[in-house]
Amino acid sequence: MCGIVGYIGNGETQQILLEGLKKLEYRGYDSAGIAVFTEQGLEVTKSKGRIANLEEKLEGTPLLGSVGIGHTRWATHGKPSDVNSHPHTDNSHQFSVVHNGIIENYLDLKEELIAKGHVFVSETDTEVVSHLIAEEYDGNLVEAVQRAVKHMRGAYALGVLTSHEPDKLVAVRYASPLVIGIGEGENFIGSDIPAILEYTRNVYILDDGDMAVLTHDGVELFNLEGKSIAKDIVHIDWDLVTAEKAGFDHFMLKEIYEQPKAYRETMLGRVSEDGKSVDLSKELEMNDEYIRSISKVHIVACGTAYHAGLVGKSVIESLARIPVETDVASEYRYRSPIITPDTLVIVVSQSGETADTLAAMREAQRNGARVLAITNVVGSSVAREANDVIATWAGPEIAVASTKAYSSQLIAFYLLGLHLARVLGTKEEAELTHIIEGLTALPEQVESILEQASVLKQVAESMSHHTSLFFIGRGVDYAVAQEGSLKLKEISYIHSEAYAAGELKHGTLALIEDDIPVIALVTQEGLFEKTLSNITEVKARGAHVFAVTNQGFEAEVAKSVDEVFAIPKTLPVLTPALAVVPLQLISYYASLALGHDVDKPRNLAKSVTVE
């Protein structure tokens, strides 16, 4: 993995490939490369590090031609290096391949190919694909690719070229995203839409087992058996500016400030015009009879999406009174979860392509569960395979560290919890209306927090001088604390941990020492006194405490802490959608103070498409 772009046409192929790769930088990468058919034949240039390194190599020896493929790599097999970078070729240098995903049986295939005389130069699984296609080639590239992938196990999105058929670009997808862009006299492939959005807005979104054959004149679609298939063209109406920084210093900061808009758009059409009811029945296929049959809910996700699920658990249990379990997706199917037909499994994924989440979803479906997906990408694998989908209309999220996608997932959980509560009758209509009024007030309240960013910048700059800090909270505050801690670690590289405040005395107080920063969340009125007691415990051991609380309580909280920041007052169940915003800003400004690459933190990728 991580990013693919391909082009065939009469444009400046090298530049189109490079610009496409730059649009995919948000996915995270450690090397980049391109392959182009030139007058000299198939030529490949690749480099460890940033795309700028690749551009520098190409300055003296540009690759001029009308068809090419490019790739940004995030290492899974073999360390980052020039030789391990994509594109990969066979021994004859007649076949070139870019690949996202993992070929699980590549070692077995490699041994078979070595026995047939093939010589490998890299440590990657992808190089096996180029050799395998070369081995299968008998004059027809499409058939060779079809035969080759039948030998492969795992996940793959492939772009394939051969100098034997230089007027053709072949793409195939299985369990890793790939789109085909349709132009006039030119066509494109990309692992994500932003890679090609500058050149076309008409795309085919490939499903598992789909193959595309691109020429200058058009695109043909087949399945892996060679049968022609028809797909609808999808017109993308995103404004290109949504993939740019729009005047902000970083994508992450831009996306933090886009949260009020993302909140409003995720609620759009789901909250009635009078603001008194929520109805998801038009977009969910599950009917009221099924909802009444649900005996338990499993929420399954990874990373930031998992933290959204922790809030979702509290929302569903408190509003719909259905028991909920939350699981890290990479653990879910290995613990043999008890799944029955009356289990609703909710999977949460920003990209909709998270490999562990997809695997967990498929395991749940094999066991008869209904799956509801919460995702930001409508055409993603998760969205297509789930029984029901709640799309979070946050728009493209470019920064690796998720902000608006996470908070939009919270909005989706609120909408779902309100919908379930209405169907099940677990809350009075007046109470539901009161919660909805609070929900619709959130965007404006987030804007008021953003207006105080300068205060949070000062807090962050002070904290950036420390090598370790802690987050504490109770109830949903603990869930938000976990997300705040992850965000800080992701982009500032400061060690941080989140603890349930009531657990401090059971061992973790041993970690508190003089002047160590502690960020305490104190937004749950029913737990107010308990949390203040826990804050007193860390203060007594020398901690410097920064608290996030509700307006109206800051004076009382200030008596027990060193600094306090007040978020607008809202209902306890809704506070996570506000409390997370100051934590996002603290993480951003701490990273900035330390001079880190905020949008592309080390070792991380935006979309994790391998297990």
CSV table of N, CA and C in Angstrom, one decimal, residues 412-513:
chain,number,residue,atom,x,y,z
A,412,ALA,N,-23.5,10.8,13.9
A,412,ALA,CA,-24.2,9.6,13.4
A,412,ALA,C,-24.7,8.7,14.5
A,413,PHE,N,-23.9,8.6,15.6
A,413,PHE,CA,-24.4,7.8,16.7
A,413,PHE,C,-25.5,8.5,17.4
A,414,TYR,N,-25.5,9.8,17.6
A,414,TYR,CA,-26.6,10.5,18.2
A,414,TYR,C,-27.9,10.3,17.4
A,415,LEU,N,-27.7,10.4,16.1
A,415,LEU,CA,-28.9,10.2,15.2
A,415,LEU,C,-29.5,8.8,15.3
A,416,LEU,N,-28.6,7.8,15.3
A,416,LEU,CA,-29.0,6.4,15.4
A,416,LEU,C,-29.7,6.2,16.8
A,417,GLY,N,-29.0,6.7,17.8
A,417,GLY,CA,-29.6,6.5,19.2
A,417,GLY,C,-31.0,7.1,19.3
A,418,LEU,N,-31.2,8.3,18.7
A,418,LEU,CA,-32.5,8.9,18.8
A,418,LEU,C,-33.5,8.2,17.9
A,419,HIS,N,-33.1,7.7,16.8
A,419,HIS,CA,-34.0,6.9,15.9
A,419,HIS,C,-34.4,5.6,16.6
A,420,LEU,N,-33.5,4.9,17.2
A,420,LEU,CA,-33.8,3.6,17.9
A,420,LEU,C,-34.7,3.9,19.1
A,421,ALA,N,-34.5,5.0,19.8
A,421,ALA,CA,-35.3,5.3,21.0
A,421,ALA,C,-36.7,5.7,20.6
A,422,ARG,N,-36.9,6.3,19.5
A,422,ARG,CA,-38.2,6.7,19.0
A,422,ARG,C,-39.0,5.4,18.6
A,423,VAL,N,-38.3,4.5,17.9
A,423,VAL,CA,-39.0,3.2,17.5
A,423,VAL,C,-39.3,2.4,18.7
A,424,LEU,N,-38.4,2.3,19.7
A,424,LEU,CA,-38.6,1.4,20.8
A,424,LEU,C,-39.4,2.0,22.0
A,425,GLY,N,-39.6,3.4,21.9
A,425,GLY,CA,-40.4,4.0,22.9
A,425,GLY,C,-39.7,4.1,24.3
A,426,THR,N,-38.4,4.1,24.3
A,426,THR,CA,-37.6,4.1,25.5
A,426,THR,C,-37.5,5.5,26.1
A,427,LYS,N,-37.8,6.5,25.4
A,427,LYS,CA,-37.8,7.9,25.9
A,427,LYS,C,-39.0,8.6,25.5
A,428,GLU,N,-39.5,9.5,26.3
A,428,GLU,CA,-40.6,10.3,26.0
A,428,GLU,C,-40.3,11.2,24.9
A,429,GLU,N,-41.3,11.6,24.1
A,429,GLU,CA,-41.1,12.4,22.9
A,429,GLU,C,-40.5,13.8,23.3
A,430,ALA,N,-41.0,14.3,24.5
A,430,ALA,CA,-40.5,15.6,24.9
A,430,ALA,C,-39.0,15.5,25.2
A,431,GLU,N,-38.5,14.4,25.8
A,431,GLU,CA,-37.1,14.3,26.1
A,431,GLU,C,-36.3,14.2,24.8
A,432,LEU,N,-36.8,13.4,23.9
A,432,LEU,CA,-36.1,13.2,22.6
A,432,LEU,C,-36.0,14.6,21.9
A,433,THR,N,-37.1,15.3,21.9
A,433,THR,CA,-37.1,16.7,21.3
A,433,THR,C,-36.0,17.6,22.0
A,434,HIS,N,-35.9,17.5,23.3
A,434,HIS,CA,-35.0,18.3,24.0
A,434,HIS,C,-33.5,17.9,23.6
A,435,ILE,N,-33.3,16.6,23.4
A,435,ILE,CA,-31.9,16.2,23.0
A,435,ILE,C,-31.7,16.7,21.5
A,436,ILE,N,-32.7,16.6,20.7
A,436,ILE,CA,-32.5,17.1,19.3
A,436,ILE,C,-32.2,18.5,19.3
A,437,GLU,N,-32.9,19.3,20.1
A,437,GLU,CA,-32.6,20.7,20.2
A,437,GLU,C,-31.1,21.0,20.6
A,438,GLY,N,-30.6,20.2,21.5
A,438,GLY,CA,-29.2,20.3,21.9
A,438,GLY,C,-28.3,19.9,20.7
A,439,LEU,N,-28.7,18.9,20.0
A,439,LEU,CA,-27.9,18.4,18.9
A,439,LEU,C,-27.7,19.4,17.8
A,440,THR,N,-28.8,20.1,17.5
A,440,THR,CA,-28.8,21.1,16.4
A,440,THR,C,-28.1,22.4,16.8
A,441,ALA,N,-27.9,22.5,18.1
A,441,ALA,CA,-27.1,23.7,18.6
A,441,ALA,C,-25.6,23.5,18.6
A,442,LEU,N,-25.2,22.2,18.4
A,442,LEU,CA,-23.8,21.9,18.5
A,442,LEU,C,-22.9,22.7,17.5
A,443,PRO,N,-23.3,22.8,16.2
A,443,PRO,CA,-22.4,23.5,15.3
A,443,PRO,C,-22.0,24.9,15.8
A,444,GLU,N,-23.0,25.7,16.2
A,444,GLU,CA,-22.7,27.0,16.7
A,444,GLU,C,-21.8,27.0,17.9
A,445,GLN,N,-22.0,26.0,18.8
A,445,GLN,CA,-21.2,25.9,20.0
A,445,GLN,C,-19.8,25.6,19.7
A,446,VAL,N,-19.6,24.7,18.7
A,446,VAL,CA,-18.2,24.4,18.3
A,446,VAL,C,-17.5,25.7,17.7
A,447,GLU,N,-18.2,26.4,17.0
A,447,GLU,CA,-17.7,27.7,16.5
A,447,GLU,C,-17.2,28.6,17.6
A,448,SER,N,-17.9,28.6,18.7
A,448,SER,CA,-17.5,29.5,19.8
A,448,SER,C,-16.3,28.9,20.5
A,449,ILE,N,-16.1,27.6,20.5
A,449,ILE,CA,-14.8,27.0,21.0
A,449,ILE,C,-13.6,27.4,20.1
A,450,LEU,N,-13.9,27.3,18.8
A,450,LEU,CA,-12.8,27.7,17.8
A,450,LEU,C,-12.4,29.1,17.9
A,451,GLU,N,-13.3,30.0,18.3
A,451,GLU,CA,-12.9,31.4,18.5
A,451,GLU,C,-11.9,31.6,19.7
A,452,GLN,N,-11.8,30.6,20.5
A,452,GLN,CA,-10.8,30.7,21.6
A,452,GLN,C,-9.5,29.8,21.4
A,453,ALA,N,-9.2,29.6,20.1
A,453,ALA,CA,-8.1,28.7,19.8
A,453,ALA,C,-6.8,29.3,20.4
A,454,SER,N,-6.7,30.6,20.4
A,454,SER,CA,-5.4,31.2,20.9
A,454,SER,C,-5.1,30.8,22.4
A,455,VAL,N,-6.2,30.7,23.2
A,455,VAL,CA,-6.0,30.2,24.6
A,455,VAL,C,-5.4,28.8,24.6
A,456,LEU,N,-6.0,27.9,23.8
A,456,LEU,CA,-5.5,26.6,23.7
A,456,LEU,C,-4.1,26.4,23.1
A,457,LYS,N,-3.8,27.3,22.2
A,457,LYS,CA,-2.4,27.3,21.7
A,457,LYS,C,-1.4,27.6,22.8
A,458,GLN,N,-1.7,28.5,23.7
A,458,GLN,CA,-0.8,28.8,24.8
A,458,GLN,C,-0.6,27.5,25.7
A,459,VAL,N,-1.7,26.9,26.0
A,459,VAL,CA,-1.7,25.6,26.8
A,459,VAL,C,-0.8,24.6,26.1
A,460,ALA,N,-1.1,24.4,24.8
A,460,ALA,CA,-0.3,23.4,24.1
A,460,ALA,C,1.2,23.6,24.0
A,461,GLU,N,1.5,24.9,23.8
A,461,GLU,CA,3.0,25.2,23.8
A,461,GLU,C,3.6,25.0,25.1
A,462,SER,N,2.9,25.2,26.2
A,462,SER,CA,3.5,24.9,27.5
A,462,SER,C,3.7,23.4,27.7
A,463,MET,N,2.7,22.6,27.3
A,463,MET,CA,2.7,21.2,27.4
A,463,MET,C,3.8,20.5,26.5
A,464,SER,N,4.1,21.2,25.4
A,464,SER,CA,5.0,20.6,24.4
A,464,SER,C,6.4,20.4,25.0
A,465,HIS,N,6.7,21.1,26.1
A,465,HIS,CA,8.0,20.9,26.7
A,465,HIS,C,8.2,19.7,27.5
A,466,HIS,N,7.1,18.9,27.7
A,466,HIS,CA,7.1,17.7,28.5
A,466,HIS,C,7.2,16.5,27.6
A,467,THR,N,7.7,15.4,28.1
A,467,THR,CA,7.9,14.2,27.3
A,467,THR,C,6.7,13.2,27.6
A,468,SER,N,5.9,13.5,28.6
A,468,SER,CA,4.9,12.6,29.0
A,468,SER,C,3.7,13.3,29.7
A,469,LEU,N,2.5,12.9,29.5
A,469,LEU,CA,1.4,13.5,30.2
A,469,LEU,C,0.2,12.5,30.2
A,470,PHE,N,-0.8,12.9,30.9
A,470,PHE,CA,-2.0,12.0,31.1
A,470,PHE,C,-3.3,12.7,31.0
A,471,PHE,N,-4.3,11.9,30.5
A,471,PHE,CA,-5.7,12.4,30.4
A,471,PHE,C,-6.5,11.6,31.4
A,472,ILE,N,-7.5,12.2,32.0
A,472,ILE,CA,-8.4,11.5,32.9
A,472,ILE,C,-9.8,11.9,32.7
A,473,GLY,N,-10.7,11.1,33.0
A,473,GLY,CA,-12.2,11.4,32.9
A,473,GLY,C,-13.0,10.2,33.3
A,474,ARG,N,-14.3,10.5,33.5
A,474,ARG,CA,-15.2,9.4,33.9
A,474,ARG,C,-16.3,9.4,32.9
A,475,GLY,N,-17.0,8.2,32.7
A,475,GLY,CA,-18.1,8.1,31.8
A,475,GLY,C,-17.7,8.4,30.4
A,476,VAL,N,-18.5,9.2,29.7
A,476,VAL,CA,-18.1,9.5,28.3
A,476,VAL,C,-16.9,10.4,28.3
A,477,ASP,N,-16.6,11.1,29.4
A,477,ASP,CA,-15.4,11.9,29.5
A,477,ASP,C,-14.1,11.0,29.3
A,478,TYR,N,-14.2,9.8,29.8
A,478,TYR,CA,-13.1,8.8,29.7
A,478,TYR,C,-12.9,8.4,28.2
A,479,ALA,N,-14.1,8.2,27.5
A,479,ALA,CA,-14.0,7.9,26.1
A,479,ALA,C,-13.3,9.0,25.3
A,480,VAL,N,-13.7,10.3,25.6
A,480,VAL,CA,-13.1,11.4,24.9
A,480,VAL,C,-11.7,11.6,25.3
A,481,ALA,N,-11.3,11.3,26.5
A,481,ALA,CA,-9.9,11.3,27.0
A,481,ALA,C,-9.1,10.4,26.2
A,482,GLN,N,-9.6,9.2,25.8
A,482,GLN,CA,-8.8,8.3,25.0
A,482,GLN,C,-8.5,8.8,23.6
A,483,GLU,N,-9.5,9.5,23.0
A,483,GLU,CA,-9.3,10.1,21.7
A,483,GLU,C,-8.3,11.3,21.8
A,484,GLY,N,-8.4,12.1,22.9
A,484,GLY,CA,-7.5,13.2,23.0
A,484,GLY,C,-6.1,12.7,23.2
A,485,SER,N,-5.9,11.6,23.9
A,485,SER,CA,-4.6,11.0,24.1
A,485,SER,C,-4.0,10.5,22.8
A,486,LEU,N,-4.8,9.8,22.1
A,486,LEU,CA,-4.4,9.3,20.8
A,486,LEU,C,-4.0,10.4,19.8
A,487,LYS,N,-4.8,11.4,19.8
A,487,LYS,CA,-4.5,12.5,18.9
A,487,LYS,C,-3.2,13.2,19.2
A,488,LEU,N,-2.9,13.4,20.5
A,488,LEU,CA,-1.6,14.0,20.9
A,488,LEU,C,-0.5,13.1,20.5
A,489,LYS,N,-0.6,11.8,20.8
A,489,LYS,CA,0.5,10.9,20.4
A,489,LYS,C,0.7,10.8,18.9
A,490,GLU,N,-0.4,10.8,18.2
A,490,GLU,CA,-0.2,10.7,16.7
A,490,GLU,C,0.6,11.8,16.1
A,491,ILE,N,0.4,13.0,16.5
A,491,ILE,CA,1.0,14.1,15.7
A,491,ILE,C,2.1,14.8,16.5
A,492,SER,N,2.2,14.7,17.8
A,492,SER,CA,3.2,15.4,18.6
A,492,SER,C,4.3,14.5,19.0
A,493,TYR,N,4.0,13.2,19.1
A,493,TYR,CA,4.9,12.1,19.5
A,493,TYR,C,5.2,12.2,21.0
A,494,ILE,N,4.4,13.0,21.7
A,494,ILE,CA,4.6,13.1,23.2
A,494,ILE,C,3.9,11.8,23.8
A,495,HIS,N,4.5,11.1,24.7
A,495,HIS,CA,3.9,10.0,25.3
A,495,HIS,C,2.7,10.5,26.1
A,496,SER,N,1.6,9.9,25.9
A,496,SER,CA,0.4,10.2,26.7
A,496,SER,C,-0.5,9.0,26.9
A,497,GLU,N,-1.2,9.0,28.0
A,497,GLU,CA,-2.1,7.8,28.4
A,497,GLU,C,-3.4,8.4,28.9
A,498,ALA,N,-4.4,7.7,28.6
A,498,ALA,CA,-5.8,8.1,29.2
A,498,ALA,C,-6.2,7.1,30.2
A,499,TYR,N,-6.7,7.5,31.3
A,499,TYR,CA,-7.1,6.6,32.4
A,499,TYR,C,-8.5,7.0,32.8
A,500,ALA,N,-9.3,6.0,33.2
A,500,ALA,CA,-10.5,6.3,33.9
A,500,ALA,C,-10.2,6.9,35.2
A,501,ALA,N,-10.7,8.0,35.5
A,501,ALA,CA,-10.2,8.8,36.7
A,501,ALA,C,-10.4,8.0,38.0
A,502,GLY,N,-11.4,7.2,38.1
A,502,GLY,CA,-11.6,6.4,39.3
A,502,GLY,C,-10.6,5.2,39.5
A,503,GLU,N,-9.9,4.9,38.4
A,503,GLU,CA,-8.9,3.8,38.5
A,503,GLU,C,-7.5,4.3,39.0
A,504,LEU,N,-7.3,5.6,39.1
A,504,LEU,CA,-6.0,6.1,39.5
A,504,LEU,C,-5.4,5.5,40.7
A,505,LYS,N,-6.3,5.3,41.7
A,505,LYS,CA,-5.8,4.8,43.0
A,505,LYS,C,-5.4,3.3,42.9
A,506,HIS,N,-5.8,2.7,41.8
A,506,HIS,CA,-5.5,1.2,41.7
A,506,HIS,C,-4.2,1.0,40.9
A,507,GLY,N,-3.3,1.9,41.0
A,507,GLY,CA,-2.0,1.7,40.4
A,507,GLY,C,-1.4,2.8,39.6
A,508,THR,N,-2.2,3.5,38.9
A,508,THR,CA,-1.6,4.5,37.9
A,508,THR,C,-1.2,5.8,38.6
A,509,LEU,N,-1.6,6.0,39.9
A,509,LEU,CA,-1.1,7.1,40.6
A,509,LEU,C,0.4,7.1,40.8
A,510,ALA,N,1.0,5.9,40.7
A,510,ALA,CA,2.4,5.8,40.8
A,510,ALA,C,3.2,6.5,39.7
A,511,LEU,N,2.5,6.8,38.6
A,511,LEU,CA,3.1,7.5,37.5
A,511,LEU,C,3.1,9.0,37.6
A,512,ILE,N,2.3,9.5,38.6
A,512,ILE,CA,2.2,11.0,38.7
A,512,ILE,C,3.4,11.5,39.5
A,513,GLU,N,4.1,12.5,39.0
A,513,GLU,CA,5.2,13.1,39.6
A,513,GLU,C,5.1,14.6,39.5
